């Protein structure tokens, strides 16, 4: 079993920054892919960024150049540094871990961008 706990969400002004953290615990495979998804109000959950076991990142086009995903395998953590936040970034952000045939999800952390 794997458990994920996110933190770091909050309220920021447009152009501000937030750093999300996700700590994984349990039986984590060495090949696990971790990532961040978000769900904006009235929209379906969408991929924000993925990072492989080799620390190779992938981003959705809308956040490329503004967000940075990273991981620390020794600490079983994944981070999402979010800069230049826009209203379009509002939503609940979920940490995800995929290994074998299983997807694991965190509880979500709210990101609000408001002037």
mmCIF file of C-alpha atoms in Angstrom:
data_model
loop_
_atom_site.group_PDB
_atom_site.id
_atom_site.type_symbol
_atom_site.label_atom_id
_atom_site.label_comp_id
_atom_site.label_asym_id
_atom_site.label_seq_id
_atom_site.Cartn_x
_atom_site.Cartn_y
_atom_site.Cartn_z
ATOM 1 C CA UNK A 1 0.000 0.000 0.000
ATOM 2 C CA UNK A 2 1.056 3.564 -0.712
ATOM 3 C CA UNK A 3 -0.101 6.760 0.912
ATOM 4 C CA UNK A 4 0.466 10.279 -0.369
ATOM 5 C CA UNK A 5 0.159 13.475 1.623
ATOM 6 C CA UNK A 6 0.236 16.871 -0.074
ATOM 7 C CA UNK A 7 0.923 20.263 1.430
ATOM 8 C CA UNK A 8 1.765 23.786 0.343
ATOM 9 C CA UNK A 9 -1.432 25.019 -1.231
ATOM 10 C CA UNK A 10 -2.860 28.398 -0.422
ATOM 11 C CA UNK A 11 -3.984 31.782 -1.667
ATOM 12 C CA UNK A 12 -1.702 33.933 -3.795
ATOM 13 C CA UNK A 13 -2.045 36.966 -6.026
ATOM 14 C CA UNK A 14 -1.613 36.668 -9.783
ATOM 15 C CA UNK A 15 2.081 36.389 -10.539
ATOM 16 C CA UNK A 16 2.830 34.859 -7.170
ATOM 17 C CA UNK A 17 4.432 31.547 -6.321
ATOM 18 C CA UNK A 18 3.656 28.416 -4.370
ATOM 19 C CA UNK A 19 5.610 25.257 -3.711
ATOM 20 C CA UNK A 20 3.650 22.055 -3.322
ATOM 21 C CA UNK A 21 5.097 19.036 -1.573
ATOM 22 C CA UNK A 22 4.013 15.420 -1.533
ATOM 23 C CA UNK A 23 5.407 12.797 0.797
ATOM 24 C CA UNK A 24 4.930 9.164 -0.160
ATOM 25 C CA UNK A 25 5.016 6.286 2.257
ATOM 26 C CA UNK A 26 4.562 2.545 1.986
ATOM 27 C CA UNK A 27 5.794 0.069 -0.598
ATOM 28 C CA UNK A 28 7.195 2.350 -3.283
ATOM 29 C CA UNK A 29 8.599 0.716 -6.383
ATOM 30 C CA UNK A 30 11.900 1.984 -7.715
ATOM 31 C CA UNK A 31 10.272 2.557 -11.123
ATOM 32 C CA UNK A 32 7.317 4.520 -9.809
ATOM 33 C CA UNK A 33 6.237 7.550 -11.784
ATOM 34 C CA UNK A 34 5.014 10.479 -9.744
ATOM 35 C CA UNK A 35 3.121 13.523 -10.810
ATOM 36 C CA UNK A 36 0.699 16.303 -10.135
ATOM 37 C CA UNK A 37 -2.825 16.659 -11.443
ATOM 38 C CA UNK A 38 -5.297 19.451 -10.887
ATOM 39 C CA UNK A 39 -9.023 19.929 -11.093
ATOM 40 C CA UNK A 40 -10.352 23.399 -11.764
ATOM 41 C CA UNK A 41 -13.911 24.334 -10.784
ATOM 42 C CA UNK A 42 -16.351 22.821 -13.246
ATOM 43 C CA UNK A 43 -13.653 20.965 -15.163
ATOM 44 C CA UNK A 44 -12.235 17.468 -15.284
ATOM 45 C CA UNK A 45 -9.001 16.535 -13.617
ATOM 46 C CA UNK A 46 -6.011 17.182 -15.845
ATOM 47 C CA UNK A 47 -2.357 16.322 -15.810
ATOM 48 C CA UNK A 48 -0.014 19.105 -14.766
ATOM 49 C CA UNK A 49 3.373 17.408 -14.650
ATOM 50 C CA UNK A 50 4.988 13.996 -14.422
ATOM 51 C CA UNK A 51 8.430 12.956 -13.314
ATOM 52 C CA UNK A 52 9.946 9.566 -13.975
ATOM 53 C CA UNK A 53 12.171 7.479 -11.745
ATOM 54 C CA UNK A 54 15.061 8.939 -13.729
ATOM 55 C CA UNK A 55 13.876 12.459 -12.809
ATOM 56 C CA UNK A 56 12.849 13.175 -16.400
ATOM 57 C CA UNK A 57 10.000 15.716 -16.304
ATOM 58 C CA UNK A 58 6.997 16.190 -18.553
ATOM 59 C CA UNK A 59 4.677 19.205 -18.411
ATOM 60 C CA UNK A 60 1.367 20.166 -19.845
ATOM 61 C CA UNK A 61 1.786 23.020 -22.306
ATOM 62 C CA UNK A 62 -0.053 25.581 -20.208
ATOM 63 C CA UNK A 63 2.444 25.392 -17.325
ATOM 64 C CA UNK A 64 5.671 24.820 -19.227
ATOM 65 C CA UNK A 65 8.241 27.429 -18.292
ATOM 66 C CA UNK A 66 6.387 28.416 -15.124
ATOM 67 C CA UNK A 67 6.208 25.192 -13.100
ATOM 68 C CA UNK A 68 9.004 22.842 -12.121
ATOM 69 C CA UNK A 69 8.503 19.307 -10.881
ATOM 70 C CA UNK A 70 11.245 17.564 -8.953
ATOM 71 C CA UNK A 71 11.660 14.538 -6.740
ATOM 72 C CA UNK A 72 13.861 13.377 -3.931
ATOM 73 C CA UNK A 73 13.878 9.592 -3.976
ATOM 74 C CA UNK A 74 15.765 9.320 -0.711
ATOM 75 C CA UNK A 75 12.975 11.226 1.029
ATOM 76 C CA UNK A 76 10.144 9.779 -1.107
ATOM 77 C CA UNK A 77 8.958 13.243 -1.963
ATOM 78 C CA UNK A 78 7.861 15.073 -5.073
ATOM 79 C CA UNK A 79 7.616 18.838 -5.394
ATOM 80 C CA UNK A 80 5.904 21.270 -7.689
ATOM 81 C CA UNK A 81 7.338 24.769 -7.767
ATOM 82 C CA UNK A 82 4.725 27.062 -9.280
ATOM 83 C CA UNK A 83 5.761 30.523 -10.421
ATOM 84 C CA UNK A 84 3.921 33.270 -12.264
ATOM 85 C CA UNK A 85 0.588 31.885 -11.160
ATOM 86 C CA UNK A 86 -2.472 32.791 -13.187
ATOM 87 C CA UNK A 87 -6.204 32.599 -12.621
ATOM 88 C CA UNK A 88 -6.215 29.584 -14.921
ATOM 89 C CA UNK A 89 -4.107 27.704 -12.363
ATOM 90 C CA UNK A 90 -6.863 27.717 -9.748
ATOM 91 C CA UNK A 91 -7.901 24.290 -8.590
ATOM 92 C CA UNK A 92 -7.317 21.379 -6.298
ATOM 93 C CA UNK A 93 -3.921 19.835 -6.915
ATOM 94 C CA UNK A 94 -3.480 16.115 -6.400
ATOM 95 C CA UNK A 95 -0.285 14.170 -6.002
ATOM 96 C CA UNK A 96 -0.193 10.924 -7.959
ATOM 97 C CA UNK A 97 1.980 7.834 -7.914
ATOM 98 C CA UNK A 98 1.749 5.084 -10.515
ATOM 99 C CA UNK A 99 3.395 1.715 -10.157
ATOM 100 C CA UNK A 100 2.543 -1.671 -11.557
ATOM 101 C CA UNK A 101 -1.179 -1.561 -12.257
ATOM 102 C CA UNK A 102 -2.074 0.833 -9.460
ATOM 103 C CA UNK A 103 -2.661 4.554 -9.166
ATOM 104 C CA UNK A 104 -2.404 6.232 -5.794
ATOM 105 C CA UNK A 105 -3.732 9.676 -4.990
ATOM 106 C CA UNK A 106 -3.257 12.221 -2.273
ATOM 107 C CA UNK A 107 -6.110 14.070 -0.624
ATOM 108 C CA UNK A 108 -5.552 17.227 -2.641
ATOM 109 C CA UNK A 109 -4.448 20.722 -1.752
ATOM 110 C CA UNK A 110 -6.264 23.891 -2.816
ATOM 111 C CA UNK A 111 -4.524 26.505 -4.927
ATOM 112 C CA UNK A 112 -6.329 29.817 -5.202
ATOM 113 C CA UNK A 113 -5.143 32.755 -7.297
ATOM 114 C CA UNK A 114 -6.971 35.993 -6.638
ATOM 115 C CA UNK A 115 -6.322 39.714 -6.782
#
